[in-house]
Tab-separated table of C-alpha atoms in Angstrom:
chain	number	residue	atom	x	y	z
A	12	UNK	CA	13.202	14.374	-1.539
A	13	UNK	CA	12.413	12.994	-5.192
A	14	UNK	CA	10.633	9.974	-6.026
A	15	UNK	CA	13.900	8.274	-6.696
A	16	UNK	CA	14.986	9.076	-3.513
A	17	UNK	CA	12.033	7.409	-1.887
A	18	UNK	CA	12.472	4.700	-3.515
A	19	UNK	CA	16.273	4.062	-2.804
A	20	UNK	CA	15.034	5.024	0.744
A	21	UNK	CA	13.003	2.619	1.139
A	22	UNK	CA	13.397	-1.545	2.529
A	23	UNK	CA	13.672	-3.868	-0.442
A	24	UNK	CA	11.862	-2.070	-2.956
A	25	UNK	CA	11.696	-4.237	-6.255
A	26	UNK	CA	12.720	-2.177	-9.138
A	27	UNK	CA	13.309	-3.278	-12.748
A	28	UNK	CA	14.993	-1.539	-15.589
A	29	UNK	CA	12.576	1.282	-16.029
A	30	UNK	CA	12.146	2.010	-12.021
A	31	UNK	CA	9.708	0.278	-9.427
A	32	UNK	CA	8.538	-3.793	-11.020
A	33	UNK	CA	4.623	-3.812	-10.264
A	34	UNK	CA	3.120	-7.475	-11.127
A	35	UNK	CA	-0.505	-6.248	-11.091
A	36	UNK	CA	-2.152	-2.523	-11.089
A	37	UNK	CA	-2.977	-2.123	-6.996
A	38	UNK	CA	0.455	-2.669	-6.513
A	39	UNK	CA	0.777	0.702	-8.877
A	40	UNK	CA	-1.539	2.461	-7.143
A	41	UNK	CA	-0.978	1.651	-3.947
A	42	UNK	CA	2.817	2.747	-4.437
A	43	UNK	CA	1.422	6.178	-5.423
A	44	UNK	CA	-0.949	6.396	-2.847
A	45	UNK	CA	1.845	6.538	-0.463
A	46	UNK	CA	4.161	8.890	-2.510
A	47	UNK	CA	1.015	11.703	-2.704
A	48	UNK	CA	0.124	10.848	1.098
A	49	UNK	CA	4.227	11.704	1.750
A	50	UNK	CA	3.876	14.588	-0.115
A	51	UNK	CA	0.823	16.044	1.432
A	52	UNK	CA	2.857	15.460	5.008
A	53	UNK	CA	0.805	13.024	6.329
A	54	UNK	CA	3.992	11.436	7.488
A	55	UNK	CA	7.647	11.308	7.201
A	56	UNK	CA	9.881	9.322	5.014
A	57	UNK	CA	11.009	7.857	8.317
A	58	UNK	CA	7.822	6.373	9.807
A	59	UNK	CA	6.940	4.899	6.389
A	60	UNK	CA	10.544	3.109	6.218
A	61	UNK	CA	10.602	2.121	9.498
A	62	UNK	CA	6.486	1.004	9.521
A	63	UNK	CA	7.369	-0.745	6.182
A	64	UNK	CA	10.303	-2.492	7.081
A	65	UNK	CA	8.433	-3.684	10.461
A	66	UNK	CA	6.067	-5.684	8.256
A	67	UNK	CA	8.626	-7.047	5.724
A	68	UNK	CA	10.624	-8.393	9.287
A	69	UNK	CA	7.340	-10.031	9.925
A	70	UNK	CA	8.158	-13.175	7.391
A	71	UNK	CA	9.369	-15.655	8.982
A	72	UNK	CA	13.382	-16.938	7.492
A	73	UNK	CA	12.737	-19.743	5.527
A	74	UNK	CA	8.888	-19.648	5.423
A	75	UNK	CA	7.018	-18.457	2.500
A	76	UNK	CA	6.901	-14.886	2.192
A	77	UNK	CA	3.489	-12.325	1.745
A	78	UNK	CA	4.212	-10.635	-1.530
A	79	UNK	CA	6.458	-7.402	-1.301
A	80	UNK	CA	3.359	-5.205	-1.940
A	81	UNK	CA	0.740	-7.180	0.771
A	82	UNK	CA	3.620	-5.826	2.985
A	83	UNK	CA	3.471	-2.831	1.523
A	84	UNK	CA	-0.316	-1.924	1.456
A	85	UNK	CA	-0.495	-3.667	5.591
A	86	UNK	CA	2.368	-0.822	6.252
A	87	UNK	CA	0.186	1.818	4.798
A	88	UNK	CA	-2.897	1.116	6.161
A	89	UNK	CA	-1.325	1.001	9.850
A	90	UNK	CA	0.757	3.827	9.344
A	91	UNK	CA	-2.671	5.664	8.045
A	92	UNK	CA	-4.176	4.546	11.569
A	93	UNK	CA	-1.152	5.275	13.611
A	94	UNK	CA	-1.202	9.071	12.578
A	95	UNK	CA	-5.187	9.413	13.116
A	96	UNK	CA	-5.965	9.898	9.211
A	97	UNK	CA	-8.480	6.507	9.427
A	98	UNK	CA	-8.770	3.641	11.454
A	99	UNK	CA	-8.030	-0.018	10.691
A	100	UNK	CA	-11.944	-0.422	11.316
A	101	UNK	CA	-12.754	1.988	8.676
A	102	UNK	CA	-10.606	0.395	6.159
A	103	UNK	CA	-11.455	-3.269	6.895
A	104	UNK	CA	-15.774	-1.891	6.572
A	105	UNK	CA	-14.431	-0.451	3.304
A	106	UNK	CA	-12.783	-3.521	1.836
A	107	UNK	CA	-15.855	-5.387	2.941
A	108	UNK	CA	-18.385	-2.877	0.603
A	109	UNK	CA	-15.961	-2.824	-1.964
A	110	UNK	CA	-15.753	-6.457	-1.919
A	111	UNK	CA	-19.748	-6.948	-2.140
A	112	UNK	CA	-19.525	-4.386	-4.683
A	113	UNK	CA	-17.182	-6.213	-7.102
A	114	UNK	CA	-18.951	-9.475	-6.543
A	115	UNK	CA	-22.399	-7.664	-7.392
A	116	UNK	CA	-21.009	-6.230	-10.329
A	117	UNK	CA	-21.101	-7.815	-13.965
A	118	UNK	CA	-17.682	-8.510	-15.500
A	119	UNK	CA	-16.490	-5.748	-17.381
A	120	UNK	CA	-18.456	-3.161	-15.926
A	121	UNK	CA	-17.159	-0.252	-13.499
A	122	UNK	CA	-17.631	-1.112	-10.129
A	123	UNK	CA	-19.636	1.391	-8.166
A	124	UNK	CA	-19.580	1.898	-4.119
A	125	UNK	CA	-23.009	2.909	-2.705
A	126	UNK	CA	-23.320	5.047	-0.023
């Protein structure tokens, strides 16, 4: 499958006039995080459309709705966890340090993780 494939394979996608419509850089990266984690066969096209479209069903009709890639990034985490690559525990300890990091770090600089 090609990358355009994915994407026209995948629930409600945004895509502009050039391909996918990012509003900030995570949602970038966390896009190709989940194209190079398909490609390495961590999982199949399938789980990640099916995962993905069970957390864009999640939004209630007529409510406000999480931002396209919140969904997005929730779907990849759990689908991460689901096939025993990390666990949701792992994740949340390593937005936690990342968080502290950024908040310890001056603006401008590159933020560092400590081990």
């Amino acid at each position: 499958m090609t990358a355009s494939d994915l994407m026209d394979a995948s629930p409600a996608i945004p895509i502009g006039e050039d391909g996918p419509a990012f509003s900030a850089p995570w949602e970038a990266k966390v896009f190709a995080m989940t194209l190079s984690a398909y490609d390495a066969g961590l999982f199949t096209w399938k789980d990640w459309a099916q995962t993905l479209g069970a957390e864009l069903a999640k939004d209630a009709p007529g409510a406000p709705c999480k931002p396209y890639y919140e969904h997005w990034l929730t779907a990849f985490e759990k689908l991460l966890a689901t096939k025993g690559i990390t666990s949701l525990a792992d994740l949340a300890s390593l937005q936690q340090a990342w968080d502290k990091a950024a908040r310890a770090t001056p603006h401008g600089e590159p933020i560092a993780l400590k081990s």
